Amino acid sequence: MRLTILGSSASQPAAGDACSGYLVTHGRASVVFDCGAGTLGRLQEHVALDDLSAIVISHLHPDHFSDLIPLRYGRRYGEREAPAIPVFLPPGGIAYLDGL
């Protein structure tokens, strides 16, 4: 099992860093824990987005989920139809993100 820190800044990305984001890989599984601002570009340095097994969001502060938005649009309007990625959110998460 391998842990890659994609970002560790709080509230906003610091220069040269990203907000909270962690990639755990084991065999063929690749799971992202939190996806704060700036993590999406760093994530793609380690794994293709189509190869993600799941995304887990710990809580609904923007510095832990804001890169879900460009991830969704990039996959939705990409060059081809991408496979679904399970996204695990805290209680009320779907309604909260739908309201954005």
PDB file of N, CA and C in Angstrom:
ATOM      1  N   MET A   1       0.848  -1.165   0.000  1.00  0.00           N
ATOM      2  CA  MET A   1       0.000   0.000   0.000  1.00  0.00           C
ATOM      3  C   MET A   1       0.898   1.233   0.000  1.00  0.00           C
ATOM      4  N   ARG A   2       0.481   2.235  -0.765  1.00  0.00           N
ATOM      5  CA  ARG A   2       1.272   3.461  -0.875  1.00  0.00           C
ATOM      6  C   ARG A   2       0.373   4.678  -0.665  1.00  0.00           C
ATOM      7  N   LEU A   3       0.855   5.633   0.129  1.00  0.00           N
ATOM      8  CA  LEU A   3       0.159   6.889   0.357  1.00  0.00           C
ATOM      9  C   LEU A   3       0.933   7.999  -0.333  1.00  0.00           C
ATOM     10  N   THR A   4       0.247   8.765  -1.186  1.00  0.00           N
ATOM     11  CA  THR A   4       0.838   9.923  -1.843  1.00  0.00           C
ATOM     12  C   THR A   4       0.076  11.156  -1.390  1.00  0.00           C
ATOM     13  N   ILE A   5       0.779  12.120  -0.826  1.00  0.00           N
ATOM     14  CA  ILE A   5       0.150  13.361  -0.400  1.00  0.00           C
ATOM     15  C   ILE A   5       0.089  14.287  -1.604  1.00  0.00           C
ATOM     16  N   LEU A   6      -1.124  14.607  -2.033  1.00  0.00           N
ATOM     17  CA  LEU A   6      -1.332  15.481  -3.186  1.00  0.00           C
ATOM     18  C   LEU A   6      -1.308  16.946  -2.777  1.00  0.00           C
ATOM     19  N   GLY A   7      -1.712  17.214  -1.549  1.00  0.00           N
ATOM     20  CA  GLY A   7      -1.726  18.571  -1.030  1.00  0.00           C
ATOM     21  C   GLY A   7      -2.007  18.550   0.455  1.00  0.00           C
ATOM     22  N   SER A   8      -1.515  19.584   1.137  1.00  0.00           N
ATOM     23  CA  SER A   8      -1.692  19.619   2.590  1.00  0.00           C
ATOM     24  C   SER A   8      -1.989  21.024   3.112  1.00  0.00           C
ATOM     25  N   SER A   9      -2.263  21.949   2.229  1.00  0.00           N
ATOM     26  CA  SER A   9      -2.567  23.311   2.667  1.00  0.00           C
ATOM     27  C   SER A   9      -3.987  23.395   3.205  1.00  0.00           C
ATOM     28  N   ALA A  10      -4.180  24.270   4.154  1.00  0.00           N
ATOM     29  CA  ALA A  10      -5.517  24.497   4.696  1.00  0.00           C
ATOM     30  C   ALA A  10      -6.126  25.756   4.087  1.00  0.00           C
ATOM     31  N   SER A  11      -7.400  25.759   3.913  1.00  0.00           N
ATOM     32  CA  SER A  11      -8.206  26.896   3.446  1.00  0.00           C
ATOM     33  C   SER A  11      -7.930  27.327   2.014  1.00  0.00           C
ATOM     34  N   GLN A  12      -6.686  27.536   1.651  1.00  0.00           N
ATOM     35  CA  GLN A  12      -6.332  27.890   0.271  1.00  0.00           C
ATOM     36  C   GLN A  12      -4.984  27.253  -0.035  1.00  0.00           C
ATOM     37  N   PRO A  13      -4.725  26.966  -1.310  1.00  0.00           N
ATOM     38  CA  PRO A  13      -3.434  26.384  -1.653  1.00  0.00           C
ATOM     39  C   PRO A  13      -2.307  27.376  -1.381  1.00  0.00           C
ATOM     40  N   ALA A  14      -1.281  26.919  -0.703  1.00  0.00           N
ATOM     41  CA  ALA A  14      -0.080  27.733  -0.527  1.00  0.00           C
ATOM     42  C   ALA A  14       0.729  27.679  -1.818  1.00  0.00           C
ATOM     43  N   ALA A  15       1.646  28.602  -1.999  1.00  0.00           N
ATOM     44  CA  ALA A  15       2.501  28.594  -3.184  1.00  0.00           C
ATOM     45  C   ALA A  15       3.204  27.245  -3.287  1.00  0.00           C
ATOM     46  N   GLY A  16       3.050  26.594  -4.433  1.00  0.00           N
ATOM     47  CA  GLY A  16       3.698  25.306  -4.661  1.00  0.00           C
ATOM     48  C   GLY A  16       3.010  24.127  -3.993  1.00  0.00           C
ATOM     49  N   ASP A  17       1.850  24.338  -3.399  1.00  0.00           N
ATOM     50  CA  ASP A  17       1.141  23.261  -2.715  1.00  0.00           C
ATOM     51  C   ASP A  17      -0.313  23.252  -3.195  1.00  0.00           C
ATOM     52  N   ALA A  18      -1.077  22.316  -2.691  1.00  0.00           N
ATOM     53  CA  ALA A  18      -2.509  22.222  -2.960  1.00  0.00           C
ATOM     54  C   ALA A  18      -3.213  22.031  -1.622  1.00  0.00           C
ATOM     55  N   CYS A  19      -4.514  22.158  -1.623  1.00  0.00           N
ATOM     56  CA  CYS A  19      -5.273  21.875  -0.404  1.00  0.00           C
ATOM     57  C   CYS A  19      -5.294  20.365  -0.159  1.00  0.00           C
ATOM     58  N   SER A  20      -6.054  19.944   0.819  1.00  0.00           N
ATOM     59  CA  SER A  20      -6.051  18.549   1.253  1.00  0.00           C
ATOM     60  C   SER A  20      -6.388  17.570   0.137  1.00  0.00           C
ATOM     61  N   GLY A  21      -5.544  16.574  -0.008  1.00  0.00           N
ATOM     62  CA  GLY A  21      -5.771  15.508  -0.970  1.00  0.00           C
ATOM     63  C   GLY A  21      -4.743  14.420  -0.790  1.00  0.00           C
ATOM     64  N   TYR A  22      -5.216  13.171  -0.822  1.00  0.00           N
ATOM     65  CA  TYR A  22      -4.343  12.026  -0.584  1.00  0.00           C
ATOM     66  C   TYR A  22      -4.733  10.908  -1.534  1.00  0.00           C
ATOM     67  N   LEU A  23      -3.758  10.226  -2.072  1.00  0.00           N
ATOM     68  CA  LEU A  23      -3.984   9.097  -2.959  1.00  0.00           C
ATOM     69  C   LEU A  23      -3.434   7.848  -2.286  1.00  0.00           C
ATOM     70  N   VAL A  24      -4.290   6.841  -2.147  1.00  0.00           N
ATOM     71  CA  VAL A  24      -3.862   5.553  -1.610  1.00  0.00           C
ATOM     72  C   VAL A  24      -3.965   4.541  -2.745  1.00  0.00           C
ATOM     73  N   THR A  25      -2.859   3.873  -3.015  1.00  0.00           N
ATOM     74  CA  THR A  25      -2.842   2.851  -4.061  1.00  0.00           C
ATOM     75  C   THR A  25      -2.416   1.516  -3.457  1.00  0.00           C
ATOM     76  N   HIS A  26      -3.014   0.477  -3.975  1.00  0.00           N
ATOM     77  CA  HIS A  26      -2.656  -0.884  -3.567  1.00  0.00           C
ATOM     78  C   HIS A  26      -3.026  -1.796  -4.724  1.00  0.00           C
ATOM     79  N   GLY A  27      -2.040  -2.413  -5.317  1.00  0.00           N
ATOM     80  CA  GLY A  27      -2.303  -3.220  -6.503  1.00  0.00           C
ATOM     81  C   GLY A  27      -2.893  -2.342  -7.589  1.00  0.00           C
ATOM     82  N   ARG A  28      -4.049  -2.730  -8.096  1.00  0.00           N
ATOM     83  CA  ARG A  28      -4.710  -1.947  -9.145  1.00  0.00           C
ATOM     84  C   ARG A  28      -5.690  -0.920  -8.592  1.00  0.00           C
ATOM     85  N   ALA A  29      -5.882  -0.887  -7.282  1.00  0.00           N
ATOM     86  CA  ALA A  29      -6.825   0.054  -6.671  1.00  0.00           C
ATOM     87  C   ALA A  29      -6.165   1.406  -6.421  1.00  0.00           C
ATOM     88  N   SER A  30      -6.877   2.463  -6.742  1.00  0.00           N
ATOM     89  CA  SER A  30      -6.429   3.842  -6.509  1.00  0.00           C
ATOM     90  C   SER A  30      -7.602   4.621  -5.935  1.00  0.00           C
ATOM     91  N   VAL A  31      -7.477   5.026  -4.670  1.00  0.00           N
ATOM     92  CA  VAL A  31      -8.553   5.729  -3.984  1.00  0.00           C
ATOM     93  C   VAL A  31      -8.046   7.099  -3.553  1.00  0.00           C
ATOM     94  N   VAL A  32      -8.833   8.126  -3.858  1.00  0.00           N
ATOM     95  CA  VAL A  32      -8.503   9.494  -3.452  1.00  0.00           C
ATOM     96  C   VAL A  32      -9.297   9.824  -2.194  1.00  0.00           C
ATOM     97  N   PHE A  33      -8.599  10.337  -1.200  1.00  0.00           N
ATOM     98  CA  PHE A  33      -9.227  10.821   0.023  1.00  0.00           C
ATOM     99  C   PHE A  33      -9.088  12.333   0.027  1.00  0.00           C
ATOM    100  N   ASP A  34     -10.188  13.015  -0.104  1.00  0.00           N
ATOM    101  CA  ASP A  34     -10.291  14.469  -0.214  1.00  0.00           C
ATOM    102  C   ASP A  34      -9.711  14.949  -1.539  1.00  0.00           C
ATOM    103  N   CYS A  35     -10.272  16.051  -2.019  1.00  0.00           N
ATOM    104  CA  CYS A  35      -9.943  16.536  -3.361  1.00  0.00           C
ATOM    105  C   CYS A  35     -10.035  18.063  -3.362  1.00  0.00           C
ATOM    106  N   GLY A  36      -9.198  18.693  -2.526  1.00  0.00           N
ATOM    107  CA  GLY A  36      -9.210  20.146  -2.386  1.00  0.00           C
ATOM    108  C   GLY A  36      -8.580  20.846  -3.582  1.00  0.00           C
ATOM    109  N   ALA A  37      -8.654  22.162  -3.577  1.00  0.00           N
ATOM    110  CA  ALA A  37      -8.141  22.984  -4.673  1.00  0.00           C
ATOM    111  C   ALA A  37      -6.676  22.671  -4.973  1.00  0.00           C
ATOM    112  N   GLY A  38      -6.400  22.419  -6.236  1.00  0.00           N
ATOM    113  CA  GLY A  38      -5.038  22.152  -6.683  1.00  0.00           C
ATOM    114  C   GLY A  38      -4.649  20.685  -6.708  1.00  0.00           C
ATOM    115  N   THR A  39      -5.487  19.805  -6.166  1.00  0.00           N
ATOM    116  CA  THR A  39      -5.105  18.391  -6.104  1.00  0.00           C
ATOM    117  C   THR A  39      -5.317  17.651  -7.420  1.00  0.00           C
ATOM    118  N   LEU A  40      -6.265  18.114  -8.236  1.00  0.00           N
ATOM    119  CA  LEU A  40      -6.593  17.383  -9.460  1.00  0.00           C
ATOM    120  C   LEU A  40      -5.398  17.279 -10.406  1.00  0.00           C
ATOM    121  N   GLY A  41      -4.675  18.369 -10.597  1.00  0.00           N
ATOM    122  CA  GLY A  41      -3.494  18.326 -11.457  1.00  0.00           C
ATOM    123  C   GLY A  41      -2.421  17.408 -10.901  1.00  0.00           C
ATOM    124  N   ARG A  42      -2.219  17.460  -9.605  1.00  0.00           N
ATOM    125  CA  ARG A  42      -1.219  16.591  -8.969  1.00  0.00           C
ATOM    126  C   ARG A  42      -1.630  15.128  -9.045  1.00  0.00           C
ATOM    127  N   LEU A  43      -2.922  14.870  -8.886  1.00  0.00           N
ATOM    128  CA  LEU A  43      -3.420  13.500  -8.963  1.00  0.00           C
ATOM    129  C   LEU A  43      -3.073  12.872 -10.303  1.00  0.00           C
ATOM    130  N   GLN A  44      -3.242  13.640 -11.374  1.00  0.00           N
ATOM    131  CA  GLN A  44      -3.001  13.109 -12.714  1.00  0.00           C
ATOM    132  C   GLN A  44      -1.522  12.829 -12.993  1.00  0.00           C
ATOM    133  N   GLU A  45      -0.641  13.303 -12.140  1.00  0.00           N
ATOM    134  CA  GLU A  45       0.773  12.939 -12.254  1.00  0.00           C
ATOM    135  C   GLU A  45       1.011  11.501 -11.791  1.00  0.00           C
ATOM    136  N   HIS A  46       0.031  10.926 -11.073  1.00  0.00           N
ATOM    137  CA  HIS A  46       0.207   9.602 -10.474  1.00  0.00           C
ATOM    138  C   HIS A  46      -0.723   8.543 -11.033  1.00  0.00           C
ATOM    139  N   VAL A  47      -1.904   8.954 -11.479  1.00  0.00           N
ATOM    140  CA  VAL A  47      -2.886   7.982 -11.966  1.00  0.00           C
ATOM    141  C   VAL A  47      -3.804   8.666 -12.976  1.00  0.00           C
ATOM    142  N   ALA A  48      -4.194   7.929 -14.002  1.00  0.00           N
ATOM    143  CA  ALA A  48      -5.177   8.446 -14.965  1.00  0.00           C
ATOM    144  C   ALA A  48      -6.532   8.506 -14.274  1.00  0.00           C
ATOM    145  N   LEU A  49      -7.301   9.546 -14.533  1.00  0.00           N
ATOM    146  CA  LEU A  49      -8.583   9.708 -13.868  1.00  0.00           C
ATOM    147  C   LEU A  49      -9.516   8.531 -14.130  1.00  0.00           C
ATOM    148  N   ASP A  50      -9.439   7.941 -15.300  1.00  0.00           N
ATOM    149  CA  ASP A  50     -10.272   6.783 -15.623  1.00  0.00           C
ATOM    150  C   ASP A  50      -9.891   5.556 -14.809  1.00  0.00           C
ATOM    151  N   ASP A  51      -8.723   5.561 -14.186  1.00  0.00           N
ATOM    152  CA  ASP A  51      -8.264   4.414 -13.400  1.00  0.00           C
ATOM    153  C   ASP A  51      -8.559   4.544 -11.917  1.00  0.00           C
ATOM    154  N   LEU A  52      -9.243   5.619 -11.504  1.00  0.00           N
ATOM    155  CA  LEU A  52      -9.589   5.773 -10.094  1.00  0.00           C
ATOM    156  C   LEU A  52     -10.621   4.723  -9.682  1.00  0.00           C
ATOM    157  N   SER A  53     -10.420   4.152  -8.512  1.00  0.00           N
ATOM    158  CA  SER A  53     -11.362   3.162  -7.982  1.00  0.00           C
ATOM    159  C   SER A  53     -12.481   3.827  -7.200  1.00  0.00           C
ATOM    160  N   ALA A  54     -12.167   4.908  -6.479  1.00  0.00           N
ATOM    161  CA  ALA A  54     -13.169   5.598  -5.673  1.00  0.00           C
ATOM    162  C   ALA A  54     -12.607   6.924  -5.179  1.00  0.00           C
ATOM    163  N   ILE A  55     -13.530   7.793  -4.735  1.00  0.00           N
ATOM    164  CA  ILE A  55     -13.171   9.061  -4.098  1.00  0.00           C
ATOM    165  C   ILE A  55     -13.929   9.122  -2.779  1.00  0.00           C
ATOM    166  N   VAL A  56     -13.221   9.489  -1.717  1.00  0.00           N
ATOM    167  CA  VAL A  56     -13.826   9.616  -0.391  1.00  0.00           C
ATOM    168  C   VAL A  56     -13.609  11.051   0.085  1.00  0.00           C
ATOM    169  N   ILE A  57     -14.691  11.728   0.444  1.00  0.00           N
ATOM    170  CA  ILE A  57     -14.605  13.094   0.955  1.00  0.00           C
ATOM    171  C   ILE A  57     -14.892  13.052   2.451  1.00  0.00           C
ATOM    172  N   SER A  58     -13.948  13.548   3.240  1.00  0.00           N
ATOM    173  CA  SER A  58     -14.051  13.438   4.694  1.00  0.00           C
ATOM    174  C   SER A  58     -15.097  14.378   5.285  1.00  0.00           C
ATOM    175  N   HIS A  59     -15.176  15.605   4.769  1.00  0.00           N
ATOM    176  CA  HIS A  59     -16.161  16.566   5.253  1.00  0.00           C
ATOM    177  C   HIS A  59     -16.331  17.664   4.206  1.00  0.00           C
ATOM    178  N   LEU A  60     -17.334  18.487   4.390  1.00  0.00           N
ATOM    179  CA  LEU A  60     -17.757  19.397   3.327  1.00  0.00           C
ATOM    180  C   LEU A  60     -17.211  20.816   3.460  1.00  0.00           C
ATOM    181  N   HIS A  61     -15.954  20.940   3.792  1.00  0.00           N
ATOM    182  CA  HIS A  61     -15.276  22.236   3.679  1.00  0.00           C
ATOM    183  C   HIS A  61     -14.669  22.287   2.277  1.00  0.00           C
ATOM    184  N   PRO A  62     -14.749  23.426   1.589  1.00  0.00           N
ATOM    185  CA  PRO A  62     -14.271  23.510   0.207  1.00  0.00           C
ATOM    186  C   PRO A  62     -12.814  23.075   0.007  1.00  0.00           C
ATOM    187  N   ASP A  63     -11.965  23.264   1.011  1.00  0.00           N
ATOM    188  CA  ASP A  63     -10.573  22.862   0.844  1.00  0.00           C
ATOM    189  C   ASP A  63     -10.407  21.343   0.871  1.00  0.00           C
ATOM    190  N   HIS A  64     -11.515  20.610   0.985  1.00  0.00           N
ATOM    191  CA  HIS A  64     -11.475  19.147   0.948  1.00  0.00           C
ATOM    192  C   HIS A  64     -12.257  18.570  -0.236  1.00  0.00           C
ATOM    193  N   PHE A  65     -13.028  19.412  -0.966  1.00  0.00           N
ATOM    194  CA  PHE A  65     -13.807  18.853  -2.068  1.00  0.00           C
ATOM    195  C   PHE A  65     -13.832  19.696  -3.340  1.00  0.00           C
ATOM    196  N   SER A  66     -13.279  20.904  -3.354  1.00  0.00           N
ATOM    197  CA  SER A  66     -13.527  21.820  -4.478  1.00  0.00           C
ATOM    198  C   SER A  66     -13.043  21.313  -5.838  1.00  0.00           C
ATOM    199  N   ASP A  67     -12.033  20.461  -5.888  1.00  0.00           N
ATOM    200  CA  ASP A  67     -11.592  19.947  -7.192  1.00  0.00           C
ATOM    201  C   ASP A  67     -12.491  18.830  -7.725  1.00  0.00           C
ATOM    202  N   LEU A  68     -13.542  18.466  -6.982  1.00  0.00           N
ATOM    203  CA  LEU A  68     -14.538  17.565  -7.554  1.00  0.00           C
ATOM    204  C   LEU A  68     -15.255  18.230  -8.731  1.00  0.00           C
ATOM    205  N   ILE A  69     -15.371  19.548  -8.672  1.00  0.00           N
ATOM    206  CA  ILE A  69     -16.096  20.268  -9.729  1.00  0.00           C
ATOM    207  C   ILE A  69     -15.357  20.179 -11.068  1.00  0.00           C
ATOM    208  N   PRO A  70     -14.076  20.555 -11.169  1.00  0.00           N
ATOM    209  CA  PRO A  70     -13.408  20.382 -12.461  1.00  0.00           C
ATOM    210  C   PRO A  70     -13.240  18.910 -12.847  1.00  0.00           C
ATOM    211  N   LEU A  71     -13.140  18.035 -11.854  1.00  0.00           N
ATOM    212  CA  LEU A  71     -13.056  16.601 -12.161  1.00  0.00           C
ATOM    213  C   LEU A  71     -14.332  16.141 -12.856  1.00  0.00           C
ATOM    214  N   ARG A  72     -15.478  16.540 -12.325  1.00  0.00           N
ATOM    215  CA  ARG A  72     -16.754  16.152 -12.931  1.00  0.00           C
ATOM    216  C   ARG A  72     -16.895  16.692 -14.341  1.00  0.00           C
ATOM    217  N   TYR A  73     -16.615  17.968 -14.524  1.00  0.00           N
ATOM    218  CA  TYR A  73     -16.780  18.562 -15.854  1.00  0.00           C
ATOM    219  C   TYR A  73     -15.759  18.036 -16.849  1.00  0.00           C
ATOM    220  N   GLY A  74     -14.550  17.827 -16.402  1.00  0.00           N
ATOM    221  CA  GLY A  74     -13.537  17.272 -17.299  1.00  0.00           C
ATOM    222  C   GLY A  74     -13.902  15.882 -17.790  1.00  0.00           C
ATOM    223  N   ARG A  75     -14.453  15.077 -16.890  1.00  0.00           N
ATOM    224  CA  ARG A  75     -14.850  13.723 -17.279  1.00  0.00           C
ATOM    225  C   ARG A  75     -16.145  13.738 -18.087  1.00  0.00           C
ATOM    226  N   ARG A  76     -17.055  14.646 -17.766  1.00  0.00           N
ATOM    227  CA  ARG A  76     -18.336  14.700 -18.475  1.00  0.00           C
ATOM    228  C   ARG A  76     -18.164  15.185 -19.907  1.00  0.00           C
ATOM    229  N   TYR A  77     -17.306  16.156 -20.113  1.00  0.00           N
ATOM    230  CA  TYR A  77     -17.145  16.751 -21.444  1.00  0.00           C
ATOM    231  C   TYR A  77     -15.823  16.374 -22.095  1.00  0.00           C
ATOM    232  N   GLY A  78     -15.219  15.311 -21.643  1.00  0.00           N
ATOM    233  CA  GLY A  78     -13.954  14.851 -22.211  1.00  0.00           C
ATOM    234  C   GLY A  78     -14.140  14.278 -23.595  1.00  0.00           C
ATOM    235  N   GLU A  79     -13.083  13.716 -24.104  1.00  0.00           N
ATOM    236  CA  GLU A  79     -13.089  13.204 -25.475  1.00  0.00           C
ATOM    237  C   GLU A  79     -13.920  11.940 -25.632  1.00  0.00           C
ATOM    238  N   ARG A  80     -14.113  11.212 -24.531  1.00  0.00           N
ATOM    239  CA  ARG A  80     -14.901   9.985 -24.626  1.00  0.00           C
ATOM    240  C   ARG A  80     -15.662   9.792 -23.318  1.00  0.00           C
ATOM    241  N   GLU A  81     -16.597   8.882 -23.341  1.00  0.00           N
ATOM    242  CA  GLU A  81     -17.374   8.612 -22.126  1.00  0.00           C
ATOM    243  C   GLU A  81     -16.493   7.890 -21.118  1.00  0.00           C
ATOM    244  N   ALA A  82     -16.416   8.435 -19.930  1.00  0.00           N
ATOM    245  CA  ALA A  82     -15.569   7.871 -18.889  1.00  0.00           C
ATOM    246  C   ALA A  82     -16.393   6.979 -17.968  1.00  0.00           C
ATOM    247  N   PRO A  83     -15.771   5.931 -17.430  1.00  0.00           N
ATOM    248  CA  PRO A  83     -16.503   5.067 -16.490  1.00  0.00           C
ATOM    249  C   PRO A  83     -16.814   5.821 -15.195  1.00  0.00           C
ATOM    250  N   ALA A  84     -17.894   5.427 -14.544  1.00  0.00           N
ATOM    251  CA  ALA A  84     -18.302   6.064 -13.287  1.00  0.00           C
ATOM    252  C   ALA A  84     -17.267   5.776 -12.193  1.00  0.00           C
ATOM    253  N   ILE A  85     -17.073   6.747 -11.323  1.00  0.00           N
ATOM    254  CA  ILE A  85     -16.204   6.592 -10.158  1.00  0.00           C
ATOM    255  C   ILE A  85     -17.100   6.739  -8.926  1.00  0.00           C
ATOM    256  N   PRO A  86     -17.129   5.749  -8.043  1.00  0.00           N
ATOM    257  CA  PRO A  86     -17.914   5.918  -6.818  1.00  0.00           C
ATOM    258  C   PRO A  86     -17.344   7.060  -5.976  1.00  0.00           C
ATOM    259  N   VAL A  87     -18.237   7.923  -5.486  1.00  0.00           N
ATOM    260  CA  VAL A  87     -17.842   9.033  -4.618  1.00  0.00           C
ATOM    261  C   VAL A  87     -18.588   8.871  -3.301  1.00  0.00           C
ATOM    262  N   PHE A  88     -17.829   8.783  -2.222  1.00  0.00           N
ATOM    263  CA  PHE A  88     -18.397   8.612  -0.892  1.00  0.00           C
ATOM    264  C   PHE A  88     -18.333   9.943  -0.163  1.00  0.00           C
ATOM    265  N   LEU A  89     -19.504  10.426   0.271  1.00  0.00           N
ATOM    266  CA  LEU A  89     -19.637  11.737   0.908  1.00  0.00           C
ATOM    267  C   LEU A  89     -20.201  11.575   2.312  1.00  0.00           C
ATOM    268  N   PRO A  90     -19.963  12.573   3.166  1.00  0.00           N
ATOM    269  CA  PRO A  90     -20.599  12.534   4.478  1.00  0.00           C
ATOM    270  C   PRO A  90     -22.111  12.721   4.351  1.00  0.00           C
ATOM    271  N   PRO A  91     -22.868  12.433   5.422  1.00  0.00           N
ATOM    272  CA  PRO A  91     -24.317  12.610   5.367  1.00  0.00           C
ATOM    273  C   PRO A  91     -24.686  14.018   4.887  1.00  0.00           C
ATOM    274  N   GLY A  92     -25.627  14.090   3.985  1.00  0.00           N
ATOM    275  CA  GLY A  92     -26.067  15.365   3.423  1.00  0.00           C
ATOM    276  C   GLY A  92     -25.193  15.868   2.278  1.00  0.00           C
ATOM    277  N   GLY A  93     -24.161  15.138   1.928  1.00  0.00           N
ATOM    278  CA  GLY A  93     -23.213  15.585   0.919  1.00  0.00           C
ATOM    279  C   GLY A  93     -23.787  15.745  -0.472  1.00  0.00           C
ATOM    280  N   ILE A  94     -24.653  14.837  -0.877  1.00  0.00           N
ATOM    281  CA  ILE A  94     -25.222  14.931  -2.221  1.00  0.00           C
ATOM    282  C   ILE A  94     -26.079  16.184  -2.343  1.00  0.00           C
ATOM    283  N   ALA A  95     -26.915  16.432  -1.365  1.00  0.00           N
ATOM    284  CA  ALA A  95     -27.775  17.630  -1.397  1.00  0.00           C
ATOM    285  C   ALA A  95     -26.923  18.895  -1.354  1.00  0.00           C
ATOM    286  N   TYR A  96     -25.876  18.879  -0.558  1.00  0.00           N
ATOM    287  CA  TYR A  96     -25.001  20.052  -0.454  1.00  0.00           C
ATOM    288  C   TYR A  96     -24.343  20.356  -1.794  1.00  0.00           C
ATOM    289  N   LEU A  97     -23.775  19.344  -2.440  1.00  0.00           N
ATOM    290  CA  LEU A  97     -23.107  19.562  -3.725  1.00  0.00           C
ATOM    291  C   LEU A  97     -24.117  19.903  -4.825  1.00  0.00           C
ATOM    292  N   ASP A  98     -25.303  19.324  -4.779  1.00  0.00           N
ATOM    293  CA  ASP A  98     -26.335  19.683  -5.764  1.00  0.00           C
ATOM    294  C   ASP A  98     -26.701  21.148  -5.670  1.00  0.00           C
ATOM    295  N   GLY A  99     -26.597  21.731  -4.473  1.00  0.00           N
ATOM    296  CA  GLY A  99     -26.946  23.122  -4.279  1.00  0.00           C
ATOM    297  C   GLY A  99     -25.897  24.101  -4.752  1.00  0.00           C
ATOM    298  N   LEU A 100     -24.711  23.613  -5.111  1.00  0.00           N
ATOM    299  CA  LEU A 100     -23.659  24.523  -5.556  1.00  0.00           C
ATOM    300  C   LEU A 100     -23.931  25.053  -6.936  1.00  0.00           C
TER     301      LEU A 100
END
